[in-house]
Coordinates of C-alpha atoms in Angstrom, one line a residue:
M1 CA 5.7 -25.3 19.0
S2 CA 2.3 -24.4 17.1
S3 CA 1.1 -20.7 18.0
R4 CA -1.6 -20.5 20.8
V5 CA -5.4 -18.4 21.1
I6 CA -5.2 -16.9 24.2
H7 CA -8.2 -14.8 25.5
T8 CA -8.3 -12.2 27.7
G9 CA -12.1 -11.8 28.0
Q10 CA -14.7 -12.8 30.7
A11 CA -15.9 -16.7 31.0
L12 CA -19.2 -16.6 32.5
V13 CA -21.4 -18.6 33.2
D14 CA -24.7 -18.7 30.5
V15 CA -28.1 -19.0 32.1
V16 CA -30.1 -19.8 29.1
L17 CA -33.7 -19.8 28.7
E18 CA -35.6 -20.6 25.9
V19 CA -39.0 -17.9 26.0
P20 CA -42.0 -18.0 23.3
D21 CA -41.2 -14.4 23.3
L22 CA -39.6 -11.3 25.5
P23 CA -42.2 -10.3 28.2
L24 CA -43.8 -7.1 28.4
R25 CA -42.3 -4.6 31.2
G26 CA -43.5 -5.5 34.4
S27 CA -45.1 -8.6 32.9
N28 CA -44.2 -12.5 32.9
V29 CA -43.5 -15.2 30.8
N30 CA -42.8 -19.1 31.1
A31 CA -39.5 -20.3 29.5
A32 CA -39.5 -23.7 28.0
S33 CA -36.2 -24.9 29.6
Y34 CA -33.1 -24.1 31.9
T35 CA -29.9 -24.8 31.4
R36 CA -26.3 -23.5 32.7
Y37 CA -23.4 -23.6 30.2
A38 CA -20.0 -22.1 30.1
G39 CA -19.6 -19.1 28.3
G40 CA -18.0 -15.7 27.5
A41 CA -14.7 -16.3 26.1
V42 CA -14.8 -19.8 27.2
S43 CA -17.2 -20.1 23.8
T44 CA -14.3 -19.1 21.4
L45 CA -11.8 -21.0 23.4
V46 CA -14.1 -23.8 23.4
A47 CA -14.1 -23.5 18.9
A48 CA -10.2 -23.0 19.3
A49 CA -9.6 -26.5 20.8
R50 CA -11.5 -28.2 18.9
T51 CA -10.0 -27.2 15.9
G52 CA -7.2 -28.3 17.1
A53 CA -5.3 -24.9 18.0
R54 CA -3.4 -24.8 22.1
A55 CA -6.1 -23.0 23.4
V56 CA -5.4 -20.6 26.5
H57 CA -7.8 -18.1 28.9
A58 CA -5.8 -15.8 30.6
G59 CA -8.8 -13.9 32.4
A60 CA -10.3 -14.4 35.5
V61 CA -12.1 -17.0 37.3
G62 CA -13.7 -17.4 40.7
T63 CA -14.2 -19.8 43.8
G64 CA -17.6 -21.0 43.7
P65 CA -20.1 -22.9 42.0
N66 CA -19.9 -20.9 38.6
G67 CA -16.2 -20.9 38.5
D68 CA -16.3 -24.7 39.4
L69 CA -18.2 -24.8 36.8
L70 CA -16.1 -22.7 34.2
R71 CA -12.6 -24.7 35.6
A72 CA -14.4 -28.5 34.9
A73 CA -15.1 -27.2 31.0
M74 CA -12.1 -26.3 30.3
E75 CA -10.6 -29.1 31.7
Q76 CA -12.8 -31.4 29.6
E77 CA -11.7 -29.5 26.4
R78 CA -8.1 -29.1 27.2
I79 CA -8.1 -25.3 27.4
E80 CA -5.2 -24.2 29.6
L81 CA -6.5 -21.8 32.5
V82 CA -3.2 -20.0 33.6
S83 CA -4.4 -17.4 36.0
P84 CA -4.8 -18.3 39.8
A85 CA -8.7 -18.4 41.1
V86 CA -10.1 -15.5 42.7
P87 CA -11.0 -15.8 46.6
H88 CA -13.7 -15.5 47.7
R89 CA -15.6 -14.4 45.0
D90 CA -17.4 -16.6 42.4
T91 CA -17.8 -15.7 38.5
G92 CA -20.6 -13.6 37.3
I93 CA -24.0 -14.9 34.8
C94 CA -25.0 -13.9 31.9
V95 CA -28.8 -14.6 31.3
V96 CA -29.5 -15.8 27.7
M97 CA -33.0 -15.4 26.5
V98 CA -33.3 -17.2 23.2
E99 CA -37.0 -16.5 21.4
P100 CA -38.1 -19.1 18.2
T101 CA -36.6 -17.5 15.8
A102 CA -32.9 -18.4 17.5
E103 CA -32.6 -14.4 18.3
R104 CA -31.0 -14.0 22.3
T105 CA -31.5 -11.1 24.9
F106 CA -28.5 -10.6 27.5
V107 CA -28.7 -9.4 31.0
T108 CA -25.2 -9.9 32.5
T109 CA -23.7 -9.7 36.4
Y110 CA -20.6 -8.5 37.1
G111 CA -18.4 -11.3 39.2
A112 CA -14.8 -12.6 39.6
E113 CA -14.0 -12.2 36.3
R114 CA -13.5 -8.7 36.3
D115 CA -11.0 -9.4 39.1
I116 CA -7.8 -9.1 36.1
T117 CA -4.4 -7.5 36.9
A118 CA -1.7 -6.6 34.3
Q119 CA 0.0 -9.5 36.2
S120 CA -2.4 -11.8 36.1
L121 CA -2.7 -11.8 32.3
A122 CA 1.2 -11.8 32.2
T123 CA 0.6 -15.5 33.2
S124 CA -0.4 -16.2 29.8
A125 CA 3.4 -15.5 28.3
P126 CA 2.7 -14.5 24.9
A127 CA 5.4 -15.5 22.9
G128 CA 6.0 -14.8 18.9
G129 CA 3.2 -15.9 16.9
D130 CA 0.6 -16.5 19.4
L131 CA -3.3 -14.9 18.8
V132 CA -4.1 -12.9 21.9
C133 CA -7.6 -11.8 21.6
V134 CA -9.1 -9.1 23.6
T135 CA -13.2 -8.5 23.8
G136 CA -14.8 -4.6 23.8
Y137 CA -16.5 -5.6 26.9
S138 CA -13.2 -5.8 28.8
L139 CA -12.9 -1.6 27.8
Y140 CA -15.5 -1.1 30.6
E141 CA -14.4 -0.6 34.4
P142 CA -12.8 -2.1 36.3
T143 CA -10.7 -4.2 33.5
R144 CA -10.0 -1.1 30.8
D145 CA -6.9 0.0 32.7
P146 CA -4.8 -3.4 33.1
L147 CA -6.0 -5.3 30.1
L148 CA -4.7 -1.6 28.0
E149 CA -1.8 -1.6 29.8
W150 CA -0.5 -4.9 29.4
V151 CA -1.8 -5.0 25.4
E152 CA 0.2 -2.2 25.0
S153 CA 3.3 -4.0 26.5
L154 CA 3.3 -7.0 24.0
P155 CA 6.3 -7.2 21.3
A156 CA 5.1 -7.0 17.9
E157 CA 5.3 -10.5 17.1
V158 CA 1.9 -11.2 19.4
S159 CA -1.2 -10.4 17.3
V160 CA -3.7 -8.4 19.7
V161 CA -7.2 -9.6 17.9
L162 CA -9.9 -7.5 19.0
D163 CA -13.6 -8.4 18.7
P164 CA -15.7 -5.2 19.3
G165 CA -19.0 -6.3 20.6
A166 CA -21.5 -3.7 21.3
A167 CA -19.3 -2.3 23.8
L168 CA -16.7 -0.3 21.3
A169 CA -19.1 2.5 20.2
D170 CA -20.1 3.0 23.8
L171 CA -16.5 4.2 24.9
P172 CA -15.5 7.2 24.9
R173 CA -13.5 7.9 21.9
E174 CA -9.9 7.9 23.0
L175 CA -10.1 4.6 24.4
G176 CA -11.3 3.2 21.1
V177 CA -8.5 4.6 19.7
R178 CA -5.8 3.1 22.3
M179 CA -7.1 -0.3 21.6
L180 CA -7.4 0.0 17.9
A181 CA -3.8 1.6 17.5
V182 CA -2.5 -2.0 18.9
T183 CA -4.8 -3.8 17.0
D184 CA -3.9 -6.6 14.7
V185 CA -6.6 -7.9 13.3
W186 CA -10.3 -7.0 13.7
T187 CA -12.8 -9.4 13.5
S188 CA -16.8 -8.5 13.8
N189 CA -20.0 -8.3 12.6
A190 CA -20.8 -6.0 10.1
Q191 CA -23.2 -3.2 12.6
E192 CA -20.4 -3.5 15.0
A193 CA -18.5 -2.6 11.9
R194 CA -20.9 0.3 11.1
E195 CA -21.0 1.6 14.3
L196 CA -17.4 2.6 14.0
T197 CA -17.1 3.7 10.7
G198 CA -20.4 4.7 9.8
V199 CA -20.2 2.3 6.4
G200 CA -23.2 -0.2 6.4
D201 CA -22.5 -2.4 3.2
P202 CA -19.2 -5.1 4.7
F203 CA -17.3 -5.1 2.0
T204 CA -16.6 -1.4 2.0
A205 CA -17.0 -1.3 5.5
C206 CA -13.6 -3.6 5.8
E207 CA -11.3 -1.0 4.2
A208 CA -13.2 2.0 6.4
V209 CA -12.2 -0.5 9.6
A210 CA -8.7 -0.9 8.4
E211 CA -8.2 3.0 8.0
H212 CA -8.5 2.9 11.9
L213 CA -5.9 0.7 12.2
P214 CA -2.5 -0.1 11.8
A215 CA -0.9 -0.7 8.9
G216 CA -1.0 -4.3 7.8
A217 CA -3.8 -4.8 10.0
V218 CA -6.5 -7.8 9.0
V219 CA -10.4 -6.8 8.9
V220 CA -13.1 -9.5 9.1
V221 CA -16.3 -8.8 8.7
R222 CA -19.0 -11.3 9.3
D223 CA -22.3 -10.9 7.2
G224 CA -24.2 -13.4 8.9
P225 CA -25.4 -16.7 7.2
E226 CA -24.2 -14.7 3.7
G227 CA -20.6 -15.2 5.0
C228 CA -17.9 -12.8 5.7
F229 CA -15.7 -10.3 3.9
V230 CA -11.9 -10.6 4.7
R231 CA -8.9 -7.9 4.2
V232 CA -5.7 -9.0 4.2
G233 CA -3.1 -7.1 2.1
G234 CA -4.8 -4.3 0.9
E235 CA -7.0 -6.5 -1.0
T236 CA -10.7 -7.6 0.3
A237 CA -12.1 -10.5 -0.8
Y238 CA -15.7 -12.1 -0.3
V239 CA -16.1 -15.9 1.5
R240 CA -19.4 -17.7 1.4
G241 CA -21.7 -18.5 4.0
Y242 CA -23.3 -21.7 4.1
P243 CA -27.3 -20.7 5.2
Q244 CA -28.8 -23.0 7.9
V245 CA -32.2 -22.9 9.7
P246 CA -31.0 -21.8 13.1
V247 CA -32.1 -23.1 16.4
D248 CA -30.0 -20.8 18.6
T249 CA -27.4 -18.3 17.2
N250 CA -25.6 -17.7 20.6
G251 CA -22.2 -18.8 20.3
A252 CA -22.1 -18.5 16.7
G253 CA -19.8 -15.3 16.3
D254 CA -17.8 -16.9 19.0
A255 CA -17.7 -20.1 17.0
H256 CA -16.5 -18.1 13.7
T257 CA -13.6 -16.4 16.0
G258 CA -12.2 -19.5 17.5
V259 CA -11.9 -21.4 14.4
L260 CA -10.6 -18.1 12.9
L261 CA -8.2 -17.8 15.1
A262 CA -7.1 -21.2 15.3
E263 CA -6.7 -22.1 11.9
R264 CA -4.3 -18.9 11.9
A265 CA -2.4 -20.4 14.8
L266 CA -2.2 -23.8 12.8
G267 CA -0.7 -22.0 9.7
T268 CA -4.1 -21.6 7.3
S269 CA -4.3 -18.6 5.1
W270 CA -6.8 -16.1 6.3
L271 CA -8.9 -16.9 3.6
E272 CA -9.4 -20.7 4.2
A273 CA -9.7 -19.8 7.9
A274 CA -12.5 -17.9 7.4
R275 CA -13.6 -20.2 4.7
R276 CA -13.7 -22.7 8.0
A277 CA -14.8 -20.0 10.5
N278 CA -18.3 -19.4 8.5
A279 CA -18.7 -23.7 8.0
A280 CA -18.3 -23.6 11.9
G281 CA -20.8 -20.9 12.1
A282 CA -23.2 -23.0 10.2
V283 CA -22.9 -26.0 11.9
K284 CA -23.1 -23.8 15.5
V285 CA -26.6 -22.6 14.9
T286 CA -27.7 -25.5 14.5
R287 CA -27.1 -26.8 18.0
R288 CA -28.4 -25.8 21.5
G289 CA -26.0 -23.7 23.8
P290 CA -22.9 -21.3 23.7
S291 CA -20.1 -23.7 23.4
T292 CA -21.7 -25.9 20.9
A293 CA -18.7 -25.1 18.0
P294 CA -18.1 -28.3 15.9
T295 CA -14.4 -30.2 16.1
R296 CA -12.0 -29.8 13.2
A297 CA -13.4 -33.1 11.4
E298 CA -17.0 -32.1 11.3
V299 CA -16.3 -29.2 9.7
D300 CA -14.4 -31.5 7.4
D301 CA -17.3 -33.2 6.9
F302 CA -19.8 -30.2 6.5
L303 CA -17.8 -28.8 3.9
A304 CA -17.4 -32.0 1.9
T305 CA -21.0 -32.5 1.3
R306 CA -21.4 -28.5 0.2
Q307 CA -20.2 -27.0 -3.2
D308 CA -17.6 -23.8 -2.8
V309 CA -17.9 -22.5 -6.2
Q310 CA -19.6 -19.3 -5.5
P311 CA -19.4 -15.7 -7.0
A312 CA -19.3 -13.0 -4.3
P313 CA -23.1 -11.1 -5.0
A314 CA -23.1 -8.9 -7.6
A315 CA -23.2 -5.4 -5.6
R316 CA -20.1 -6.6 -3.7
A317 CA -17.9 -7.6 -6.4
L318 CA -14.1 -6.9 -6.4

């Protein structure tokens, strides 16, 4: 049986508004569209499932219209929801304002997705080879303590993957140290790596991030449309990207992470998994909505039309 991608993070309903620009404080702006999507952890799991991996959500989902939307989306994508529904409380929302540049701004509420326990997470029953994904946003209260209790108890054969988001830099240092001590895989954008290390260049940041992790940990640092850098086995490699004209960058990082981890669960090497994740991110930014990652076949078709022989940027040569 193949390894699984298990996500412990918050499944939220993304309320997406396309706006001409962000309103000034106290002013108004009219949105061109309004759409509700399954987002948050679901975006990563959709990407993993469409790649062909077994995708599992270990987080909490509420009872109400938002929870119903999430359950329906996960059922449609064949994502396993293992924890019981949270009674008498609905899942929260994330308001996403998308500008014409495809940049997005978030306002998030708390709801049933924060009602986790070490016991509810344990319903996912991770086994050897599984990849357990943790978001830095779960290191806020009230999810922080049950999450750390659980991940610190996982067997060594389970890989803990940290997607820090912007949250890690805001947390007390001791919390970050505890999480990093059990992290087997770090995957982030360049800004998030810089916030941990103070290093701006993503090539050098890979090595700097690795110094905060256990020996042998894998580090992936995304460099937007330029691709990503992957540090594995003590060596850092550049994996080229596929720049596109974006219409919506919301969920692009999630698509990258979901495909990266799914490919690893299927036995793909880290560098090839990163190449396919870069392609998936390139396809996703041409689509509206957070959970719109391509299928594995669509990634194959995309890569078949691209020439992959390209040296690393001179300033970042190995």
